[in-house]
Every structure is written in structure tokens, then in C-alpha cells.
Short mmCIF file of C-alpha atoms in Angstrom, two decimals:
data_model
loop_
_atom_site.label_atom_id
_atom_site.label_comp_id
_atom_site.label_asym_id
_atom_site.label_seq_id
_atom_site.Cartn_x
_atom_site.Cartn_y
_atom_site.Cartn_z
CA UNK A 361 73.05 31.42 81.61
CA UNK A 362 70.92 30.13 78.63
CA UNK A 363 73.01 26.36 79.08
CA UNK A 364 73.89 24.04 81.52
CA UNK A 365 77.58 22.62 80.56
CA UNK A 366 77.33 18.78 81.50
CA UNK A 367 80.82 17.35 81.89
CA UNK A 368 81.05 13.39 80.58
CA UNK A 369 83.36 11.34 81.69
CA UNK A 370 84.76 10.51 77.86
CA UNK A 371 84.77 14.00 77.57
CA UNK A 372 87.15 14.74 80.13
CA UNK A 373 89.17 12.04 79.32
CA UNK A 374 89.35 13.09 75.68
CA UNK A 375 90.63 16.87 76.77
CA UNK A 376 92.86 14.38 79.43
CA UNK A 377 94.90 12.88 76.92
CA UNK A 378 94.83 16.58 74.62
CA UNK A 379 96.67 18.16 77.54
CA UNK A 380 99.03 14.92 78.07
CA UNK A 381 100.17 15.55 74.50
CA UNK A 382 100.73 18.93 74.72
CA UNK A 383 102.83 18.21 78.01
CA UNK A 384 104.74 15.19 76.10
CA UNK A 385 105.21 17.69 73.66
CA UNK A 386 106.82 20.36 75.69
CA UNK A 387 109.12 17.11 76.91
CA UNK A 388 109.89 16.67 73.39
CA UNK A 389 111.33 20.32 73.06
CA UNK A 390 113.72 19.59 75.79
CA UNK A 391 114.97 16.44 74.97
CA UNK A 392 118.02 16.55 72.05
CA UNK A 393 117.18 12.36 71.29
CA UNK A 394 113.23 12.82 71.18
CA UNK A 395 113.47 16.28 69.06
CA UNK A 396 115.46 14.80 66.50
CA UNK A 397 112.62 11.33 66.16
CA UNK A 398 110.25 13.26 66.15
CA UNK A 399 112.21 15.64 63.55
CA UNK A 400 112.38 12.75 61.20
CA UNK A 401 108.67 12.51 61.26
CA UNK A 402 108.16 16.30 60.81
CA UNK A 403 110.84 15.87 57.82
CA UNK A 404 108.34 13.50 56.41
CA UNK A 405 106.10 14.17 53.94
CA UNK A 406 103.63 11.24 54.15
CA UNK A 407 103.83 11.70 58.12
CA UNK A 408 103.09 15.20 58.07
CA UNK A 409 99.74 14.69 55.50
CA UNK A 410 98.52 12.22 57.81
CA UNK A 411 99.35 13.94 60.77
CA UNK A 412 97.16 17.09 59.48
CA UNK A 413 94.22 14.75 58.20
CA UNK A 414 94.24 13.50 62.35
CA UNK A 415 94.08 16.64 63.34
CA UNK A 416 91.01 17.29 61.63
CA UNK A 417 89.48 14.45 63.01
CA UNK A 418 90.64 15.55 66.18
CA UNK A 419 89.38 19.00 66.22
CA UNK A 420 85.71 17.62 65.28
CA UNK A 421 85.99 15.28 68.35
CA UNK A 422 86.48 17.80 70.31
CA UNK A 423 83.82 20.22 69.50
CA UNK A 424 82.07 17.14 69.84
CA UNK A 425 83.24 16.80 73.53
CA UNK A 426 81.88 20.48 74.77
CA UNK A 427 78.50 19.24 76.19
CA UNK A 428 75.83 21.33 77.33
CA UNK A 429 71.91 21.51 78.21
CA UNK A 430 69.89 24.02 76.56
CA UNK A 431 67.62 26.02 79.40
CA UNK A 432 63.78 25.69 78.68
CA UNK A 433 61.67 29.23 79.37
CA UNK A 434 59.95 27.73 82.00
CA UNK A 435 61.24 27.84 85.77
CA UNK A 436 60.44 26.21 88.71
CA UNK A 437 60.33 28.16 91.80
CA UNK A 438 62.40 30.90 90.61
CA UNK A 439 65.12 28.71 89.66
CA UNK A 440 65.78 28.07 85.67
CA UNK A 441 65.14 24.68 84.07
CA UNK A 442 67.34 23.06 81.67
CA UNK A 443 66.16 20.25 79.25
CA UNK A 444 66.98 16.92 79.05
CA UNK A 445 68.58 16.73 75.98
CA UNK A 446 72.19 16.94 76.16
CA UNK A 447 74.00 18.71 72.67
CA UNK A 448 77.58 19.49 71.82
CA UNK A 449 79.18 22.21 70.07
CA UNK A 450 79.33 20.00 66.85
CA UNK A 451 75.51 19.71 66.96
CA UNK A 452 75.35 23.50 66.97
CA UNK A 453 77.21 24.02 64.08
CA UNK A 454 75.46 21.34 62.34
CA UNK A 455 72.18 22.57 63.66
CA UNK A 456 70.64 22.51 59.78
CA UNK A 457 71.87 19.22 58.93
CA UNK A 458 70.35 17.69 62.76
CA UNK A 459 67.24 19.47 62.37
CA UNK A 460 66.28 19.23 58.48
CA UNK A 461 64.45 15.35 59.25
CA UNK A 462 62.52 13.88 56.15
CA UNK A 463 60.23 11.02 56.56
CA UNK A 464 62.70 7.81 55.95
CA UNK A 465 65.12 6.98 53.82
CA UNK A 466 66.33 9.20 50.56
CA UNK A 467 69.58 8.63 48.43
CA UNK A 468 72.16 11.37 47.88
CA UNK A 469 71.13 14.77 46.18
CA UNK A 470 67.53 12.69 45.71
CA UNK A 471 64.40 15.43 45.59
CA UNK A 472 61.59 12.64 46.51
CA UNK A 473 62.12 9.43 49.11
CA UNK A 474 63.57 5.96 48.06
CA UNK A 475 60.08 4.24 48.36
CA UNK A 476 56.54 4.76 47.12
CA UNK A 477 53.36 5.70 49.22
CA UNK A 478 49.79 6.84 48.43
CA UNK A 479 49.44 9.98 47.60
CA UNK A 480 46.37 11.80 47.11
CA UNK A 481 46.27 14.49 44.28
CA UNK A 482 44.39 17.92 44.55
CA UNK A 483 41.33 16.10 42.53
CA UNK A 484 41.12 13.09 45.54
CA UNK A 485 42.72 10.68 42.98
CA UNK A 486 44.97 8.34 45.25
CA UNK A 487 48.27 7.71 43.08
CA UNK A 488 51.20 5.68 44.24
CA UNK A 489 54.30 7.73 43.45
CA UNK A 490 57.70 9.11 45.34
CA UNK A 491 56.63 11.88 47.76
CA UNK A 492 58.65 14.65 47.17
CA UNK A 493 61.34 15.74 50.57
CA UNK A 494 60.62 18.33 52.96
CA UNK A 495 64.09 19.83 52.66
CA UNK A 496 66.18 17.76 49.94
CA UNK A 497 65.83 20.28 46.56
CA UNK A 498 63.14 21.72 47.70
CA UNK A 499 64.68 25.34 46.27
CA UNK A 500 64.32 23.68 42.68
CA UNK A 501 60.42 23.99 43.17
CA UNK A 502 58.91 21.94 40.43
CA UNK A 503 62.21 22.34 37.97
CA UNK A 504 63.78 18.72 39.65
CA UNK A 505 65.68 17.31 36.34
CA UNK A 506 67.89 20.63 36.91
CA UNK A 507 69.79 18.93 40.44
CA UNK A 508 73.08 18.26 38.33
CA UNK A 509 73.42 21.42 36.87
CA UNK A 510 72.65 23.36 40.64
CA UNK A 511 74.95 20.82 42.69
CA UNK A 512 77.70 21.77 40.03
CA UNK A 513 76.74 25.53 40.33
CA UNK A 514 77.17 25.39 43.86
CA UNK A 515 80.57 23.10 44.11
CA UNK A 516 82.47 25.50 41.81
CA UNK A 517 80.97 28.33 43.83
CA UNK A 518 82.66 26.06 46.95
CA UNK A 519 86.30 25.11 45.00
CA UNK A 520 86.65 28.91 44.43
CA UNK A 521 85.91 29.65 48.00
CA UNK A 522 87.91 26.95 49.08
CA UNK A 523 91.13 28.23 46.70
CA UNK A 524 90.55 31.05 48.07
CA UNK A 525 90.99 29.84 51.77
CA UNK A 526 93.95 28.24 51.24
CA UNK A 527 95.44 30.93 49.22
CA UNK A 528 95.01 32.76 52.63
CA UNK A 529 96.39 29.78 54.66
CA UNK A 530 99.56 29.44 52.36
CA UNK A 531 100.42 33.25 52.67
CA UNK A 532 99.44 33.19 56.48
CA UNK A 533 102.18 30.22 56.93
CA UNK A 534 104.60 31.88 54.37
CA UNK A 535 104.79 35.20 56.88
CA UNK A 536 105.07 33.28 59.79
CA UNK A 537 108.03 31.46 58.30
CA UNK A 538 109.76 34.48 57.09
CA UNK A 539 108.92 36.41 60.41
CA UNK A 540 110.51 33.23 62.22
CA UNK A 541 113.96 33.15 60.26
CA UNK A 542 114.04 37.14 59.34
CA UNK A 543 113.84 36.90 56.08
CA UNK A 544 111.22 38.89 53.71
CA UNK A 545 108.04 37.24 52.41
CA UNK A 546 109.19 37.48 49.16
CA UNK A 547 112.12 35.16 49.78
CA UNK A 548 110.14 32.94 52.11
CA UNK A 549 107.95 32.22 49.33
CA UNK A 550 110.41 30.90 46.60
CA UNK A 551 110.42 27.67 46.62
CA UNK A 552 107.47 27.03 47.72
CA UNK A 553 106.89 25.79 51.35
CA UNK A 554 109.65 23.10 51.16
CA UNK A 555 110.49 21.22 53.87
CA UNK A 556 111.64 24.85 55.34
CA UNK A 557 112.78 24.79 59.11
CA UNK A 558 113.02 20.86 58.55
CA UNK A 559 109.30 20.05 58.43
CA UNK A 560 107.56 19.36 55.24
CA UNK A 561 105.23 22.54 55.14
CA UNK A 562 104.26 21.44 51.30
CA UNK A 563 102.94 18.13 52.35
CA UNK A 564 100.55 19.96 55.23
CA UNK A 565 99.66 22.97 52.63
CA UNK A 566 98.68 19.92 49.86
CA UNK A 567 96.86 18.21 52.76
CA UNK A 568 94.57 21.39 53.47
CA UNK A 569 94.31 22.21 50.21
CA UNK A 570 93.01 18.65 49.07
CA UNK A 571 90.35 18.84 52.90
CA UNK A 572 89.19 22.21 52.08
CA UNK A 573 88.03 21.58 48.03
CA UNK A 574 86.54 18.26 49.97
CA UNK A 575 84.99 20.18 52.68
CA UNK A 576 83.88 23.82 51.42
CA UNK A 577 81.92 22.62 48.46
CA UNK A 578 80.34 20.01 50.46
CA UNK A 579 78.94 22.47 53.25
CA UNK A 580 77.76 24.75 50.88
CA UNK A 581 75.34 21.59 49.13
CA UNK A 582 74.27 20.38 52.60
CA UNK A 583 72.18 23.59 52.76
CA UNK A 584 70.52 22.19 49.82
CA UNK A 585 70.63 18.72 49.58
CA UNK A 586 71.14 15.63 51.70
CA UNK A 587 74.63 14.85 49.65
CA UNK A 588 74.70 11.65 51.65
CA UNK A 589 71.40 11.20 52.13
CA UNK A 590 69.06 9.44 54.87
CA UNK A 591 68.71 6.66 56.94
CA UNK A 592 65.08 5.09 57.85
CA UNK A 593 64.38 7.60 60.30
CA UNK A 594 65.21 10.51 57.86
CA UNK A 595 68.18 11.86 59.91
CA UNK A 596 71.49 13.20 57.45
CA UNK A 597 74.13 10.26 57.11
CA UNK A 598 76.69 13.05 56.51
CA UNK A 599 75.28 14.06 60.00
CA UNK A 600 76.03 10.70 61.31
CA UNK A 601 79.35 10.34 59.68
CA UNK A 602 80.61 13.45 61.97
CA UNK A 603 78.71 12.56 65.09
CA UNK A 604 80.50 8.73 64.71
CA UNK A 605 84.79 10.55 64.45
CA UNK A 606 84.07 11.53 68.43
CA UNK A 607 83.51 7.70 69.35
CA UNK A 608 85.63 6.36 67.37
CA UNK A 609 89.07 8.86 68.73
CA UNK A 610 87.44 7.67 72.11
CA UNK A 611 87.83 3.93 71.68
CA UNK A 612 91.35 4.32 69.58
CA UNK A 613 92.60 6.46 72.53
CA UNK A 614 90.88 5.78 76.10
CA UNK A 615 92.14 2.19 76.32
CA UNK A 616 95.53 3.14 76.13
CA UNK A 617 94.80 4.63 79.74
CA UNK A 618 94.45 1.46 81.23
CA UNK A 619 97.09 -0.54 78.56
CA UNK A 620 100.05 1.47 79.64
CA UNK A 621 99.86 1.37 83.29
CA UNK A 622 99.81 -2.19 83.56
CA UNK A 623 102.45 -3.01 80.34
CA UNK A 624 104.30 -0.88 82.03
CA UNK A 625 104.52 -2.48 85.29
CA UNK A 626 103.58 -6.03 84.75
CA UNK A 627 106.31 -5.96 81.56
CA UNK A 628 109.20 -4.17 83.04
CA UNK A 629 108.92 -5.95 86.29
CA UNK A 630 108.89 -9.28 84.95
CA UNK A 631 112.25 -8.68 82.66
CA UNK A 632 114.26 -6.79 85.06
CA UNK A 633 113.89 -9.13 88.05
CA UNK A 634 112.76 -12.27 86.77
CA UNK A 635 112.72 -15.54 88.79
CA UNK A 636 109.46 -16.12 90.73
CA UNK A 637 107.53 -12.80 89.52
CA UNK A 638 108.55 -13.26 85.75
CA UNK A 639 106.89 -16.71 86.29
CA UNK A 640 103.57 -15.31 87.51
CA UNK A 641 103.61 -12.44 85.66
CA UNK A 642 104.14 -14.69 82.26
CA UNK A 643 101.19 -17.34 83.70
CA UNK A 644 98.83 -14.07 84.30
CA UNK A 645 98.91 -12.20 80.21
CA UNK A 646 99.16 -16.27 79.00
CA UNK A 647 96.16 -17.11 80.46
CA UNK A 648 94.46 -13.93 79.69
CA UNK A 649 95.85 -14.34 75.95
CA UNK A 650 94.29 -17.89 75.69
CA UNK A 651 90.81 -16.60 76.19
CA UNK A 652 88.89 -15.26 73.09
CA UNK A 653 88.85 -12.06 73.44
CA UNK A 654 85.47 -11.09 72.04
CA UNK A 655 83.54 -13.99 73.87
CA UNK A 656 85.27 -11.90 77.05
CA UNK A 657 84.23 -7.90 76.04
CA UNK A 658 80.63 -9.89 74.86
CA UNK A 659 80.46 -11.08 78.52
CA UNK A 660 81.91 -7.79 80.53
CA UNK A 661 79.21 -5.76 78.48
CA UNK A 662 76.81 -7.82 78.98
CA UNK A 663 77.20 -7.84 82.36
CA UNK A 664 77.72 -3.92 82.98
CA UNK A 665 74.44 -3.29 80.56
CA UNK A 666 72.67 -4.92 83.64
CA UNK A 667 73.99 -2.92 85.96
CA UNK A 668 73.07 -0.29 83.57
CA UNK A 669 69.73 -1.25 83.26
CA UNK A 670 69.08 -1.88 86.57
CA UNK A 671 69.77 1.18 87.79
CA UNK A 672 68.71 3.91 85.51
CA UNK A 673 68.27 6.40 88.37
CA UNK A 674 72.52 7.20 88.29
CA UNK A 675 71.99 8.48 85.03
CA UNK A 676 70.02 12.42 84.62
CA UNK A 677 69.86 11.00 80.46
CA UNK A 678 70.24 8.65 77.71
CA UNK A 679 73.76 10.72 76.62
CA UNK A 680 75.27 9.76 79.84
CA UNK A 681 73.97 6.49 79.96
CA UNK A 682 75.25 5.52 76.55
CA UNK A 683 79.00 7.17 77.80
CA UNK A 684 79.07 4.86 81.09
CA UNK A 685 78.65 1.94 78.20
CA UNK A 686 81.56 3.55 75.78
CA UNK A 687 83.72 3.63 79.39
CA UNK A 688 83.25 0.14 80.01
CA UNK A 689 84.03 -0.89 76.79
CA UNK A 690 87.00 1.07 76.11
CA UNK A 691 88.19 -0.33 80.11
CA UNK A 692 87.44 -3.56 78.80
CA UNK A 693 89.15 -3.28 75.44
CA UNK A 694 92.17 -1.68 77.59
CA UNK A 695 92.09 -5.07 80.17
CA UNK A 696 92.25 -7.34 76.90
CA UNK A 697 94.94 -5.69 74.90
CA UNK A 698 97.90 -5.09 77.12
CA UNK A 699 99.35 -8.40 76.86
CA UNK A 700 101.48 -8.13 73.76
CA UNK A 701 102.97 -4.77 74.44
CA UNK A 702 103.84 -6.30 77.79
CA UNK A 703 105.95 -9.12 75.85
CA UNK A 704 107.86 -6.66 74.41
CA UNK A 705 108.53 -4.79 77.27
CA UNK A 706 109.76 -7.88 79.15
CA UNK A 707 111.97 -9.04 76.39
CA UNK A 708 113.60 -5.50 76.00
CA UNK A 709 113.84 -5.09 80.13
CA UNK A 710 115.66 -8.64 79.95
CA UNK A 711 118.02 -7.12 77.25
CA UNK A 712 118.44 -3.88 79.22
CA UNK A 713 119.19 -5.25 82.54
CA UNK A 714 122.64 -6.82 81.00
CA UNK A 715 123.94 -3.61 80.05
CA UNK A 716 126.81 -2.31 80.96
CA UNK A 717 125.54 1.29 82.28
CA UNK A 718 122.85 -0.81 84.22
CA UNK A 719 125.31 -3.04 85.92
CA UNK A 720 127.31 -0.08 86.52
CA UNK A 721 124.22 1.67 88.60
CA UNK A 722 123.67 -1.29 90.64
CA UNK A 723 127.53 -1.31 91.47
CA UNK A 724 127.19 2.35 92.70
CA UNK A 725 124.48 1.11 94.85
CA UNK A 726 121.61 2.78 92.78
CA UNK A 727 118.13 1.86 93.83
CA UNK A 728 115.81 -0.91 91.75
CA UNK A 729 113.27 2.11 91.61
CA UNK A 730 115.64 4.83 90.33
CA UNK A 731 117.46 1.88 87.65
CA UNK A 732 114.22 1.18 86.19
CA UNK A 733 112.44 5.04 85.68
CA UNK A 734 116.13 6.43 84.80
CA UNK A 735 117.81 3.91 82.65
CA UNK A 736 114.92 1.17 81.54
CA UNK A 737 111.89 2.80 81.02
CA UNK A 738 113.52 5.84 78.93
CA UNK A 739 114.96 3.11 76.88
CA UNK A 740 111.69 1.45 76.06
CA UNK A 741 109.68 4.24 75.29
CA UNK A 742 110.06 3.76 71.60
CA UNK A 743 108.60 0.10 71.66
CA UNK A 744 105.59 1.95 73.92
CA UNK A 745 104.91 4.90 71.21
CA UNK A 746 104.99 2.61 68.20
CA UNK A 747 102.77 0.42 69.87
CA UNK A 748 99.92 3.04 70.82
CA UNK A 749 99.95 4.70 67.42
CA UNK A 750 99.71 1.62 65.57
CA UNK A 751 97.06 -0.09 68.20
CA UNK A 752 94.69 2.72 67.47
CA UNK A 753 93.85 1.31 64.03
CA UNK A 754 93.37 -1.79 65.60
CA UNK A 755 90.86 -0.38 68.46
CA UNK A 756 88.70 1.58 65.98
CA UNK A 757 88.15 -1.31 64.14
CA UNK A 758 87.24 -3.67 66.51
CA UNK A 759 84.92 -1.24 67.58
CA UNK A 760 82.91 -1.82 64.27
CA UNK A 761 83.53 -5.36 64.93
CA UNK A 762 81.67 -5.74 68.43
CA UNK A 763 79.30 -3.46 67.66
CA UNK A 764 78.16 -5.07 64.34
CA UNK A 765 77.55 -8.33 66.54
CA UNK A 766 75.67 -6.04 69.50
CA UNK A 767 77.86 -6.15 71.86
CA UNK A 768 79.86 -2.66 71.03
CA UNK A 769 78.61 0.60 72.08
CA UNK A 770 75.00 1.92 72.87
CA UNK A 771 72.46 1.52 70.01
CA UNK A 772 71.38 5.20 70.87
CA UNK A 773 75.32 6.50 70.54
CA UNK A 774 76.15 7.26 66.79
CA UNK A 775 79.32 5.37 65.55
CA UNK A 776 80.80 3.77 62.48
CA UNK A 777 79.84 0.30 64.24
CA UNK A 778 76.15 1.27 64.63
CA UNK A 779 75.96 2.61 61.16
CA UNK A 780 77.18 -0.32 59.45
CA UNK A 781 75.24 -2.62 61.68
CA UNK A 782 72.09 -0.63 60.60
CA UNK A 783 72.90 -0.74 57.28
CA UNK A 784 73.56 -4.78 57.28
CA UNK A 785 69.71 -4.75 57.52
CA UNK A 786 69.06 -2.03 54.55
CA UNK A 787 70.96 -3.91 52.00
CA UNK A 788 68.56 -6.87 52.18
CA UNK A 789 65.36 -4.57 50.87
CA UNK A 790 64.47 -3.84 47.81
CA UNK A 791 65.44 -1.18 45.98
CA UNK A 792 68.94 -1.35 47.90
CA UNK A 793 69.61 1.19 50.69
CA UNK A 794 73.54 1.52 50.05
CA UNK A 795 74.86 4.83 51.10
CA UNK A 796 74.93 4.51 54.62
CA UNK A 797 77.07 1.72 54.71
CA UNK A 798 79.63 3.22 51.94
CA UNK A 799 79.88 6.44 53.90
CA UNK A 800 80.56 4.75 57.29
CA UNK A 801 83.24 2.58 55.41
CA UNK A 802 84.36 4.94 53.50
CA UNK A 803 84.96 7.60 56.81
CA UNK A 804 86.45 4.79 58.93
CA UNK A 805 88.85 3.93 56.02
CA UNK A 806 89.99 7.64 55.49
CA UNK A 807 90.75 7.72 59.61
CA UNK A 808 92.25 4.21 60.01
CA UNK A 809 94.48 4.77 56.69
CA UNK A 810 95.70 8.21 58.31
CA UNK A 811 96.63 6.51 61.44
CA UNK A 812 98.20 3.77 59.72
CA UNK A 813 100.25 6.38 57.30
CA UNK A 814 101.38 7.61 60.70
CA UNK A 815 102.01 4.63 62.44
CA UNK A 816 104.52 3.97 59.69
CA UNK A 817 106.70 7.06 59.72
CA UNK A 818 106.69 6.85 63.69
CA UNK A 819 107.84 3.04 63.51
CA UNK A 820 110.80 4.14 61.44
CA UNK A 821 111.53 7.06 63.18
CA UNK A 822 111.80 5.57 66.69
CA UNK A 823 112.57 1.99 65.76
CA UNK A 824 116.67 1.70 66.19
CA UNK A 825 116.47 -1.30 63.51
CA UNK A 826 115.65 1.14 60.88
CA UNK A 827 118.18 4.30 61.99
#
């Protein structure tokens, strides 16, 4: 083989939690009370255009999470040697936008850098001037005033294709409905895509439509242009802004791993039997809860970036050195944040314990064990999916939070933390630097608002307040 796949441990954690889904999923289909919440949020339309938004930034994380090592042409002793660099499938298909460095930084659609240098003309004059890019407009040749005229050229050229797409999308989706209720196309498509089979189609075809004119247009100028231009080592921001969804789905998700298991236990323990274990159980998340919780991830990091550091022979590169650090942070951010989902769980196990189909088990002589998986837990599983999906905001930002005060993930691993922390310095130079820190806000704003949007329709789908 030409590659060597290399396995992290985020990735496999990443396609983990993709098959756990899929599996709670298939639960879904058999369960009458869980098809119809989760009906109300397919019925939705502002949960169904956020849920397709996350899906895109899903699908980038995961081509994001196929790893591999590219083999070099030399061997060693007949067997084949692979390079140290570690690349994903995301890096292959934005091969043009990794590769295409200019010399430091350069503003969107810009033909020449953001600062001056000495340049010396054909006659051995030394002027002081704006080199022009190595890749950035260079197809304009010397015609440069003519960028807005081209970049509008080519994003009509990428609406139309775009229309076009979804044009094929809507009719692909129209047949598949009228296939799946036996009725012609022609009827299927009159009125259009509403809410048909109880899911608001419109709201996902409106979604796509408003992703691809974003999208299509904008691939089609990155073969041209750096349309968010570059940071101070000349690397793409737009390139950035891709590489930076994969970490930040990894800190909004991983945690949860080690959140659940223990709200789980510690909180359903301490409501159904109380007395003596409630009392330590309460004493362990109020302690925990009393100390500040980003003195306590500063000091866990700090301490595993020693171990780190101290041992850099575990580690065959810098990619898996910098995912051993995004582990440990997304373990500690798990360790720090289970405490108030275990409050709720206690207070609802206290509630659920006085019930009258729960006294009635432990008449019939039914086990603590089978009271609590078959009669508690089911009953607090709505308090436990409200609370992931609306901790994920939460966990993405703080993300940006630690890592903007150096104590968030590896400097070398690309995230919307990083970038604004790189940025902070840019804005005090002169002339400004200002798009990298308006495209890493603006990205993680798009994603947290979308999970937010979501959180929303899942809180009133599952909360029995609001049924």
C-alpha cells in the first residue's frame, strides 16, 4: 500500500460515539414513547435546519478522523517506509488550499501581502512596496484592479452550480418520498416538501440550499484566491477554519464519555437510597463544585504536558502527541462537569423512588439492580439527553476559553481556541490583522448557534413540563 492508516485515539472515539448514535437510533425505532419525542423534533422546522447544519459539521470531522501516513519511495531493507507526517482525508481534499503557502500574512481576495518589504526592480533600484502572492490572483497577471469583477464571475458561475445541485437533491428526495408512500412523483411534488411523512423535509431542503450557494461558490474562488486569507506563516485561514470543526466535535462530545458514567451512578445512587451514601455522595460533587474549575483543568494540563514532555519516546509524532493532550483535556473537562447533571439525577431518583409502580416492584420482591435500570433510569433519560445536547455548546466554548489563556489544547493542533489566541496578538500591529479572528468567531458561532437551535427543540420535546 502507498499509506499507512494510523488509528488516534480521538479518532476512534469520534467513530465510537457515530456508531452509539446509530445504535440509540435503532432503539429509537423500537420504542413507541422515544419515536414520537423524537417525532416532535423531526416535525420541527428550526430542529430539523439545525440538525442538517450539524451534520455538516459532522461529516467534515469525520473525514477529518481517517488518518493515514503517506509511504516515502525509499525502503529500508526491503521493507517500505512511511513518513512522519500524519494527514487525514480532509487534508486530501483540501490538498490546494494546505499546499498553496505565501510568505505571511495577506487579507481576503488580496493579490500582494499585508506588509511592505524591499524589493529590488529589474534596473537594481531597491523600492519598498507590497510583494505581489505566489498563488493569491496570480491568474489576473498584471490586470489586479479586475479581482471584483473575476470573484463575481466565478461566484455566479458557483450559485448556478450550486442551484443546480440542489435542484438534483430536491428531485432525488421528492422520488424517494413518492417511492416510500406509492404515490407518483408528480403528486409527491405538490406542495412542496412539506412536513411530508411528519418531518419537515422543506426546512432540510432550505438548509442545503442556503450551505450549498455558501459552499459551491466558495470552493470554486479558493482555487483562485485566499477568500479568507493568511495568517503569519502564510497558511489559508479558510484552511484552518475546517481543520479547527474536528477539535471542536471532539471536546463538545468526548467528555460526555466520562460525564455520564459517573452522573449516572453517583446521581441515581444517591436519590434512590439515600441515608449515609446520599451524604457522601452530596460532600464528593460539593466539594468538587467549590473548586474553580479552570484553576483545576490549568493544573491537570499542566501536569500531563510534563508527562508529555518527559517522555516523547511514546509518541511516533507531533499528531499523536497533540491528541494524548486533546484526551486529557476532554477527561478533564468530563471529571469537572458532571456535577450538575448529577443534581438532577438525584432530585428526580428521590421523586421516582415514591412512586407508586416503584413501591409496587419492591413489594413483589424486585431487585435494587433491576428497580433502578427498568423503572428509574428509563425515566430519567430525558433530563440526561437535554443535558448532553445543551452541554456541548458549553464544552466548545470553554475550549476557546482555556486555550486563549494556554492551557487548552496543543499549540501545534488547529482549533477555534488557537486561532483566536493567535489572532489576540495580530490585532495589536499595525495595519490590523483582523480576519483570522472574525472567521474563527464567526465558524464557532455558526456551530454553537446550531447546537443551541437544537438544544431547544430537544428540551421541549423531551421535557414533560412543556408536553
Amino acid at each position: 500500500m502507498n499509506f499507512q492508516i494510523v488509528l488516534l485515539w480521538s479518532d476512534a472515539l469520534l467513530w465510537l460515539l457515530l456508531v452509539s448514535v446509530l445504535g440509540f437510533a435503532g432503539l429509537v425505532l423500537r420504542s413507541e414513547p422515544l419515536r414520537a419525542a423524537w417525532g416532535k423534533i423531526g416535525a420541527s422546522r428550526k430542529g430539523m435546519a439545525a440538525a442538517t447544519l450539524l451534520v455538516v459539521f459532522v461529516l467534515i470531522a469525520l473525514l477529518d478522523s481517517l488518518h493515514y501516513r503517506p509511504r516515502l519511495p525509499d525502503m529500508a531493507e526491503g521493507r517500505p517506509v512511511y513518513g512522519v507526517e500524519v494527514y487525514s482525508l480532509l487534508d486530501v481534499v483540501l490538498t490546494q488550499a494546505r499546499t498553496r503557502l505565501e510568505k505571511t500574512y495577506s487579507a481576503p481576495f488580496a493579490t500582494r501581502l499585508y506588509a511592505k518589504e524591499n524589493i529590488e526592480q529589474a534596473d537594481g533600484r531597491r523600492v519598498r512596496d507590497y510583494p505581489r502572492l505566489k498563488h493569491g490572483g496570480t491568474h489576473l497577471g498584471d490586470a489586479e484592479d479586475g479581482v471584483a469583477a473575476d470573484a463575481f464571475v466565478t461566484a455566479l458561475k458557483g450559485w448556478a452550480l450550486a442551484l443546480a445541485l440542489w435542484i438534483l437533491l430536491a428531485a432525488a428526495l421528492t422520488a424517494a418520498l413518492a417511492w416510500r408512500r406509492g404515490m407518483t412523483v408528480r403528486d409527491s411534488w405538490r406542495p412542496p416538501w412539506r412536513c411530508r411523512d411528519g418531518l419537515a423535509w422543506d426546512a432540510v431542503l432550505w438548509t442545503l440550499a442556503l450551505i450549498l450557494l455558501l459552499a459551491v461558490p466558495l470552493a470554486l474562488l479558493s482555487a483562485d484566491y485566499h477568500v479568507f486569507g493568511t495568517d503569519k506563516v502564510g497558511q489559508s485561514v479558510l484552511y484552518q477554519v475546517l481543520k479547527s470543526v474536528r477539535t471542536a466535535l471532539v471536546i463538545g462530545l468526548v467528555p460526555t464519555l466520562v460525564t455520564l458514567p459517573l452522573a449516572l451512578l453517583f446521581g441515581l445512587l444517591a436519590g434512590y437510597f439515600g441515608g449515609w451514601l446520599d451524604d457522601v455522595i452530596q460532600y464528593l460533587y460539593t466539594v468538587l463544585s467549590s473548586i474553580p474549575g479552570v484553576l483545576l483543568i490549568a493544573a491537570a494540563v499542566l501536569m500531563i504536558q510534563v508527562v508529555i514532555d518527559t517522555h516523547p519516546d511514546w509518541f511516533a509524532s507531533a499528531v499523536e502527541r497533540a491528541d494524548l493532550r486533546l484526551l486529557a483535556l476532554c477527561f478533564i473537562l468530563g471529571l469537572t462537569s458532571w456535577t450538575g447533571l448529577c443534581r438532577l439525577l438525584r432530585g428526580e431518583a428521590m421523586k421516582l423512588r415514591e412512586l407508586d409502580y416503584v413501591q409496587a416492584a419492591r413489594a413483589f420482591g424486585v431487585g435494587h439492580t433491576g428497580i433502578l435500570t427498568r423503572h428509574v433510569l428509563p425515566n430519567v433519560m430525558h433530563i440526561v439527553i437535554i443535558s448532553v445536547v445543551m452541554g456541548f455548546s458549553s464544552l466548545v466554548l470553554s475550549e476557546a476559553v482555556l486555550s486563549y489563556v494556554g492551557v487548552g489544547v496543543d499549540p501545534n493542533m488547529t482549533s477555534f481556541g488557537t486561532m483566536i489566541n493567535n489572532a489576540r496578538l495580530e490585532l495589536g500591529r499595525e495595519p490590523v490583522v483582523w480576519w483570522s479572528l472574525l472567521a474563527a468567531m464567526a465558524s464557532m458561532f455558526i456551530l454553537v448557534l446550531a447546537a443551541n437551535l437544537f438544544a431547544d427543540v430537544v428540551r421541549d420535546a423531551f421535557d414533560p413540563r412543556t408536553v
